[in-house]
Short mmCIF file of C-alpha atoms in Angstrom, two decimals:
data_model
loop_
_atom_site.label_atom_id
_atom_site.label_comp_id
_atom_site.label_asym_id
_atom_site.label_seq_id
_atom_site.Cartn_x
_atom_site.Cartn_y
_atom_site.Cartn_z
CA MET A 287 58.70 66.57 96.20
CA LYS A 288 61.91 68.48 95.59
CA GLU A 289 64.42 65.72 96.28
CA GLY A 290 62.72 63.21 94.04
CA GLY A 291 59.92 63.44 91.53
CA PRO A 292 57.70 61.05 89.62
CA GLU A 293 59.73 58.40 87.85
CA ILE A 294 58.35 59.42 84.47
CA ASN A 295 60.15 62.74 84.81
CA ARG A 296 63.51 60.96 84.55
CA ARG A 297 62.90 60.09 80.92
CA THR A 298 62.23 62.07 77.78
CA PHE A 299 59.22 61.18 75.66
CA PHE A 300 57.46 62.47 72.60
CA LEU A 301 53.81 63.43 72.74
CA GLY A 302 52.56 62.84 69.23
CA GLY A 303 56.02 63.26 67.72
CA ALA A 304 59.04 65.48 68.21
CA ALA A 305 58.22 69.14 68.51
CA VAL A 306 59.74 71.32 65.84
CA ALA A 307 59.65 74.55 67.75
CA GLY A 308 61.77 77.46 68.79
CA VAL A 309 60.74 81.04 68.97
CA SER A 310 56.96 81.02 68.86
CA SER A 311 55.58 81.17 65.35
CA LEU A 312 53.20 83.86 66.61
CA LEU A 313 56.14 86.25 66.72
CA ALA A 314 56.91 85.40 63.10
CA VAL A 315 53.39 85.87 61.76
CA SER A 316 52.30 88.86 63.85
CA PRO A 317 54.24 92.09 63.21
CA GLU A 318 52.29 93.70 66.05
CA LEU A 319 53.37 91.03 68.55
CA ARG A 320 56.94 91.09 67.28
CA LYS A 321 57.08 94.86 67.74
CA LEU A 322 55.71 94.53 71.28
CA PHE A 323 58.17 91.72 72.03
CA GLU A 324 61.06 93.94 70.98
CA ALA A 325 59.69 96.77 73.11
CA VAL A 326 59.40 94.46 76.13
CA SER A 327 62.95 93.21 75.56
CA SER A 328 64.27 96.75 75.92
CA ALA A 329 61.69 97.93 78.45
CA GLU A 330 64.29 98.74 81.11
CA LYS A 331 65.00 101.88 79.08
CA LEU A 332 61.41 103.08 79.48
CA ARG A 333 59.79 105.01 82.30
CA ALA A 334 57.92 102.81 84.79
CA GLU A 335 54.44 103.75 83.55
CA GLU A 336 55.35 103.17 79.91
CA ARG A 337 57.08 99.88 80.74
CA ILE A 338 53.94 98.59 82.47
CA ARG A 339 51.77 99.70 79.55
CA VAL A 340 53.99 97.91 77.01
CA ASN A 341 54.11 94.74 79.10
CA GLU A 342 50.33 94.77 79.53
CA GLU A 343 49.72 95.18 75.81
CA TYR A 344 52.24 92.46 74.95
CA VAL A 345 50.64 89.88 77.28
CA LYS A 346 47.12 90.67 76.08
CA THR A 347 48.15 90.42 72.43
CA ALA A 348 50.14 87.19 72.87
CA VAL A 349 47.37 85.41 74.77
CA THR A 350 44.64 86.58 72.39
CA LEU A 351 46.58 85.39 69.34
CA ALA A 352 47.34 82.01 70.94
CA ARG A 353 43.72 81.49 71.95
CA GLU A 354 42.49 82.31 68.44
CA ARG A 355 45.04 79.97 66.85
CA LEU A 356 44.04 77.10 69.15
CA LYS A 357 40.52 77.36 67.70
CA THR A 358 41.63 76.90 64.08
CA PRO A 359 40.92 73.56 62.33
CA ASP A 360 44.63 72.75 62.05
CA LEU A 361 45.30 73.25 65.76
CA ARG A 362 42.15 71.37 66.73
CA ARG A 363 43.47 68.43 64.74
CA ALA A 364 46.87 68.79 66.39
CA LEU A 365 45.27 68.78 69.84
CA ARG A 366 43.68 65.44 68.94
CA GLY A 367 47.11 64.12 67.95
CA GLN A 368 46.31 64.17 64.23
CA GLY A 369 48.55 65.16 61.34
CA GLU A 370 52.30 65.50 61.20
CA ASN A 371 54.11 66.59 64.34
CA PRO A 372 51.00 67.64 66.32
CA LEU A 373 52.81 68.70 69.48
CA GLY A 374 55.24 70.83 67.49
CA ARG A 375 52.35 72.68 65.89
CA ILE A 376 50.85 73.34 69.31
CA LEU A 377 54.09 74.51 70.91
CA GLN A 378 54.70 77.00 68.12
CA VAL A 379 51.47 78.68 69.22
CA VAL A 380 51.64 78.46 73.02
CA GLY A 381 55.41 78.84 73.42
CA THR A 382 55.47 82.63 73.26
CA PRO A 383 57.49 83.81 76.29
CA ILE A 384 55.51 85.69 78.95
CA GLU A 385 57.47 86.97 81.92
CA HIS A 386 57.12 90.61 82.91
CA VAL A 387 53.71 91.13 84.52
CA GLU A 388 54.65 93.28 87.51
CA GLY A 389 52.29 96.23 87.83
CA THR A 390 49.98 95.00 85.07
CA SER A 391 46.50 93.53 85.47
CA PHE A 392 48.24 90.13 85.27
CA ASP A 393 50.45 90.79 88.32
CA VAL A 394 50.78 87.67 90.51
CA ALA A 395 52.29 89.26 93.65
CA GLU A 396 49.03 89.11 95.61
CA LEU A 397 48.53 85.45 94.66
CA HIS A 398 51.97 84.62 96.05
CA ARG A 399 51.32 86.54 99.26
CA ARG A 400 48.07 84.78 100.06
CA TYR A 401 47.90 81.22 98.86
CA PRO A 402 50.95 78.91 98.58
CA VAL A 403 51.68 76.46 101.40
CA GLN A 404 54.90 74.46 101.43
CA ILE A 405 54.68 70.83 102.54
CA ALA A 406 57.96 69.21 103.60
CA GLY A 407 59.20 66.04 105.22
CA PRO A 408 57.99 62.42 105.01
CA SER A 409 54.27 61.69 104.74
CA ASN A 410 54.11 60.48 108.35
CA ASN A 411 55.69 63.67 109.67
CA PHE A 412 54.72 66.61 107.46
CA VAL A 413 55.81 70.13 108.33
CA PHE A 414 54.28 73.22 106.77
CA ALA A 415 55.28 76.77 105.87
CA SER A 416 52.73 79.18 104.44
CA ALA A 417 53.48 82.16 102.23
CA TYR A 418 51.01 84.20 104.27
CA ASP A 419 53.08 83.69 107.43
CA LYS A 420 56.32 84.32 105.54
CA PHE A 421 55.13 87.64 104.13
CA ASN A 422 53.46 88.80 107.36
CA ARG A 423 55.62 87.29 110.11
CA GLY A 424 58.92 86.36 108.53
CA GLY A 425 60.41 82.88 108.80
CA SER A 426 62.02 80.60 106.26
CA TYR A 427 61.16 77.87 103.77
CA HIS A 428 62.52 74.36 103.41
CA THR A 429 64.96 73.81 100.56
CA VAL A 430 64.82 70.01 100.12
CA GLY A 431 62.14 67.33 100.29
CA HIS A 432 59.20 69.64 99.71
CA SER A 433 56.12 70.19 97.57
CA ASN A 434 53.12 72.55 97.64
CA GLY A 435 49.49 72.72 98.60
CA PHE A 436 46.85 75.34 99.44
CA TYR A 437 43.99 75.84 101.87
CA TRP A 438 40.79 74.57 100.33
CA GLY A 439 37.20 75.25 101.36
CA ASP A 440 37.92 76.16 104.98
CA ALA A 441 40.77 76.90 107.37
CA LYS A 442 41.45 73.28 108.31
CA HIS A 443 41.94 71.55 104.95
CA ILE A 444 44.82 71.66 102.47
CA MET A 445 44.55 70.35 98.93
CA ALA A 446 47.73 68.60 97.76
CA ASN A 447 48.88 65.96 95.29
CA ALA A 448 47.83 62.43 96.15
CA HIS A 449 51.35 61.15 95.53
CA THR A 450 52.64 63.63 98.13
CA LEU A 451 50.06 62.61 100.71
CA LEU A 452 50.86 58.93 100.17
CA GLY A 453 54.63 59.45 100.17
CA ILE A 454 55.13 57.92 96.73
CA LYS A 455 56.78 59.19 93.54
CA GLU A 456 54.02 58.46 91.04
CA PRO A 457 50.27 59.12 90.94
CA PRO A 458 48.43 56.24 92.61
CA PRO A 459 46.87 53.56 90.37
CA GLY A 460 43.11 53.43 90.15
CA ARG A 461 42.77 57.20 90.03
CA SER A 462 43.00 59.79 87.29
CA VAL A 463 43.42 63.01 89.29
CA ASP A 464 46.52 63.40 91.48
CA MET A 465 44.81 65.17 94.36
CA GLY A 466 43.67 64.61 97.94
CA LEU A 467 42.72 66.55 101.06
CA LEU A 468 44.75 66.93 104.24
CA ARG A 469 42.92 67.73 107.49
CA LEU A 470 45.06 69.80 109.83
CA PRO A 471 45.19 70.21 113.62
CA PRO A 472 44.04 73.62 114.95
CA ARG A 473 47.59 74.95 115.34
CA LEU A 474 48.06 74.64 111.55
CA HIS A 475 44.75 76.15 110.47
CA ALA A 476 44.79 79.11 108.10
CA ARG A 477 45.31 82.36 109.97
CA SER A 478 43.18 84.44 107.61
CA GLU A 479 40.29 84.10 105.20
CA GLU A 480 42.66 85.55 102.61
CA GLN A 481 44.51 82.24 102.48
CA ILE A 482 41.50 80.06 101.71
CA ILE A 483 40.46 79.13 98.17
CA ARG A 484 36.82 78.29 97.59
CA ASP A 485 35.04 77.15 94.46
CA ASP A 486 32.61 79.87 93.46
CA GLY A 487 31.44 77.85 90.45
CA THR A 488 32.12 80.53 87.85
CA LEU A 489 35.13 79.01 86.05
CA THR A 490 35.12 75.79 83.99
CA ASN A 491 37.71 73.83 82.04
CA ALA A 492 36.38 75.46 78.87
CA ASP A 493 37.52 78.83 80.23
CA ILE A 494 41.04 77.53 80.89
CA HIS A 495 41.86 76.15 77.44
CA GLY A 496 43.63 78.98 75.60
CA ALA A 497 43.77 81.22 78.67
CA LEU A 498 46.78 82.70 80.41
CA VAL A 499 47.51 80.67 83.53
CA ALA A 500 49.82 81.27 86.47
CA VAL A 501 51.25 78.41 88.51
CA VAL A 502 52.34 80.00 91.81
CA GLY A 503 54.26 78.10 94.45
CA ILE A 504 57.12 77.92 96.92
CA ASP A 505 60.28 76.32 95.55
CA PRO A 506 63.52 77.96 96.76
CA GLY A 507 66.57 77.62 94.57
CA GLU A 508 67.73 77.93 91.03
CA PRO A 509 67.04 78.49 88.30
CA THR A 510 63.89 80.59 88.49
CA SER A 511 62.85 81.24 92.08
CA ASP A 512 62.68 84.84 93.26
CA LYS A 513 64.54 86.23 96.25
CA VAL A 514 61.75 85.10 98.58
CA GLY A 515 61.85 81.51 97.33
CA HIS A 516 58.76 81.53 95.12
CA LYS A 517 58.32 80.49 91.50
CA THR A 518 55.81 81.50 88.84
CA PHE A 519 55.08 79.55 85.66
CA LEU A 520 53.15 81.77 83.22
CA GLY A 521 51.82 80.68 79.85
CA THR A 522 48.90 79.78 77.61
CA ALA A 523 47.25 76.55 78.74
CA PHE A 524 46.01 73.84 76.41
CA ARG A 525 43.94 70.77 77.16
CA ILE A 526 45.59 67.37 76.77
CA GLU A 527 43.46 65.19 74.50
CA PRO A 528 43.81 61.37 74.64
CA GLY A 529 45.09 61.29 71.06
CA LEU A 530 48.05 63.44 72.02
CA VAL A 531 49.37 60.91 74.54
CA ARG A 532 50.30 57.35 73.66
CA VAL A 533 50.05 54.49 76.11
CA GLY A 534 53.36 52.69 75.84
CA GLU A 535 56.96 53.89 75.59
CA GLY A 536 56.91 54.13 79.39
CA VAL A 537 53.47 55.74 79.65
CA THR A 538 51.42 53.35 81.77
CA GLN A 539 47.64 53.36 81.90
CA THR A 540 47.78 55.24 85.22
CA TRP A 541 49.88 58.02 83.71
CA PHE A 542 47.69 58.10 80.60
CA ASP A 543 44.57 58.48 82.77
CA HIS A 544 46.13 61.41 84.62
CA PHE A 545 47.36 63.14 81.46
CA ARG A 546 43.94 63.01 79.81
CA ASN A 547 42.54 64.87 82.84
CA SER A 548 45.12 67.62 82.54
CA PHE A 549 46.13 70.87 80.92
CA ALA A 550 49.69 71.70 79.89
CA VAL A 551 51.69 74.91 80.00
CA VAL A 552 55.22 75.58 78.75
CA LEU A 553 57.63 76.16 81.64
CA PRO A 554 60.21 78.98 81.63
CA PRO A 555 63.28 78.33 79.43
CA ASP A 556 65.63 77.80 82.39
CA GLU A 557 63.26 75.43 84.19
CA ASP A 558 63.42 71.68 83.63
CA ASP A 559 61.53 68.69 84.97
CA ARG A 560 63.93 68.11 87.86
CA SER A 561 64.11 71.74 88.99
CA ALA A 562 60.29 71.90 88.88
CA TRP A 563 59.72 68.91 91.18
CA GLY A 564 59.22 71.14 94.21
CA MET A 565 56.27 72.86 92.51
CA SER A 566 54.06 69.76 92.60
CA GLY A 567 50.75 70.63 94.26
CA ALA A 568 51.11 74.35 93.49
CA VAL A 569 47.94 76.36 93.01
CA VAL A 570 47.01 77.38 89.46
CA PHE A 571 45.06 80.48 88.46
CA ALA A 572 43.51 81.27 85.08
CA HIS A 573 42.99 84.84 83.90
CA LYS A 574 39.52 85.66 82.66
CA ASP A 575 38.78 89.27 83.56
CA LYS A 576 40.88 88.70 86.67
CA TRP A 577 42.82 85.83 88.23
CA GLU A 578 40.50 83.00 89.26
CA PHE A 579 41.28 79.61 90.77
CA GLY A 580 41.85 77.18 87.91
CA GLY A 581 43.45 74.00 89.20
CA ALA A 582 46.35 72.18 90.84
CA TYR A 583 49.77 71.50 89.33
CA TRP A 584 51.04 67.91 89.52
CA SER A 585 53.91 67.06 87.14
CA SER A 586 56.28 68.07 84.36
CA TRP A 587 57.62 66.42 81.22
CA PRO A 588 60.72 67.24 79.13
CA THR A 589 60.02 67.29 75.40
CA ARG A 590 62.72 67.34 72.74
CA PHE A 591 62.51 69.61 69.74
CA ARG A 592 64.79 70.60 66.88
CA ARG A 593 66.12 74.12 66.46
CA GLY A 594 68.99 75.46 64.38
CA GLY A 595 70.18 72.01 63.40
CA GLY A 596 70.43 70.85 67.02
CA ARG A 597 68.16 69.38 69.66
CA LYS A 598 66.76 71.37 72.54
CA ILE A 599 64.38 70.49 75.34
CA MET A 600 61.19 72.35 76.19
CA THR A 601 59.58 71.33 79.48
CA LEU A 602 55.82 71.09 79.82
CA GLY A 603 54.08 71.45 83.17
CA PHE A 604 50.78 69.66 83.81
CA PHE A 605 47.88 70.60 86.04
CA HIS A 606 44.39 69.30 86.68
CA GLY A 607 41.70 71.83 85.80
CA ILE A 608 38.87 72.98 88.03
CA ASP A 609 36.36 70.53 86.54
CA ASP A 610 38.81 67.65 87.06
CA LEU A 611 39.15 68.62 90.72
CA ARG A 612 35.39 68.96 91.15
CA ALA A 613 34.90 65.44 89.81
CA GLU A 614 37.56 64.05 92.16
CA LEU A 615 36.04 65.85 95.16
CA ARG A 616 32.72 64.11 94.46
CA ARG A 617 34.27 60.65 94.62
CA PRO A 618 33.20 58.68 97.71
CA ASP A 619 36.75 57.31 97.93
CA LEU A 620 38.43 60.72 97.74
CA LEU A 621 41.88 60.45 99.31
CA ARG A 622 41.76 62.02 102.76
CA VAL A 623 44.58 62.19 105.29
CA ASP A 624 43.71 63.28 108.83
CA LEU A 625 46.42 64.91 110.95
CA SER A 626 44.00 66.51 113.40
#
C-alpha cells in the first residue's frame, strides 16, 4: 500500500553481490542499439511517423539483444548466482532504458484503460476505483493508502496481493506467492468484459524470461505517474533463481520463498522502492507477438551499484509469473476474502 510497504523495502540488500552497472553494456557492445538509442534521445526533432518507427525499432532491438544475452553460458551462471558479481552481470544486460512506446506495437495505453483497479483503505473497509470507470465516466483516484488489483476470471472477483487483503506489510508466512482473490458485491462488479482478465493457457513462465514486460497500475504522484495518475514499469524480465537470493541478512525464509517464485524487472531511474509501494498488486503483461497477461506485481528492492567512482541505487520490481499464479490458484487453501 502507498503509505507503507513491506518492511524489507526499508533496507538495502545485495542479491549475489553488489551490482557494477550503469548504462547497459548492450549499448556499449551493439553499435546498432547505440545508434538507435541516440536517435530515440533526439526523437522530438523527428516527424511523428518517423519517431514511432525509430522507437519501435529501438525496443525490438534492445529486447532481442537482452534475451539472447540471457541465454549465454555466462548469464545462465549469473542467474544461478554463480561467479563474481552475478547480479551486476545481469543488470548490465537487462538495464537498457525502455520508455517511449506510444504509437508502437508495444503501446500500453489500452492496457491502462481497461485493467487496473485501485484498492484503498484498511482491509476491513476497502474502497475501489477502476481505470475503466475513470477513463469512461471521470472520477478521481486515491493518493494515499492504496494498492492495485485487477478483475480475474469473471466480473465479481479481483486478484490482489495477499498482504493487501490481510492488511499486513509483508507476505504471509506459509505461502510463496503473494496473491489472493477478493469476491465483490454486485455494485462493485466489472462493468464490461473488457476489464476482465482470463487465463487462456497460451503463455508460460518460459515465455516471460527475457521478454519485454509492462507493469501497469494506478499510483498517483511523483516521480513517474502520468497526468491521469497511472504508472508503467517497462523492461526485460528475468527469473529469480534460488542461488541469486541468500537467506539471511534480513531475508527470512518467507521472503526467500516468495523471491524464488518471482521475476524481476528494473524500475525507471526516478522510481525507488518507497515511491513504488502503491503499485503492489498491479497487473503485468508480457509481450510475445502482442501483450498477454503475464503475472502480478508484489514488491520492490533497492540494489546498490558502483558507477563513476560513486554508489548509485537501481531498484528492482518483482512479480509472480503466470505459472506461479496458476499453482497458487490450485491450492485448496487459496486466500479468499468475501465482501459480497
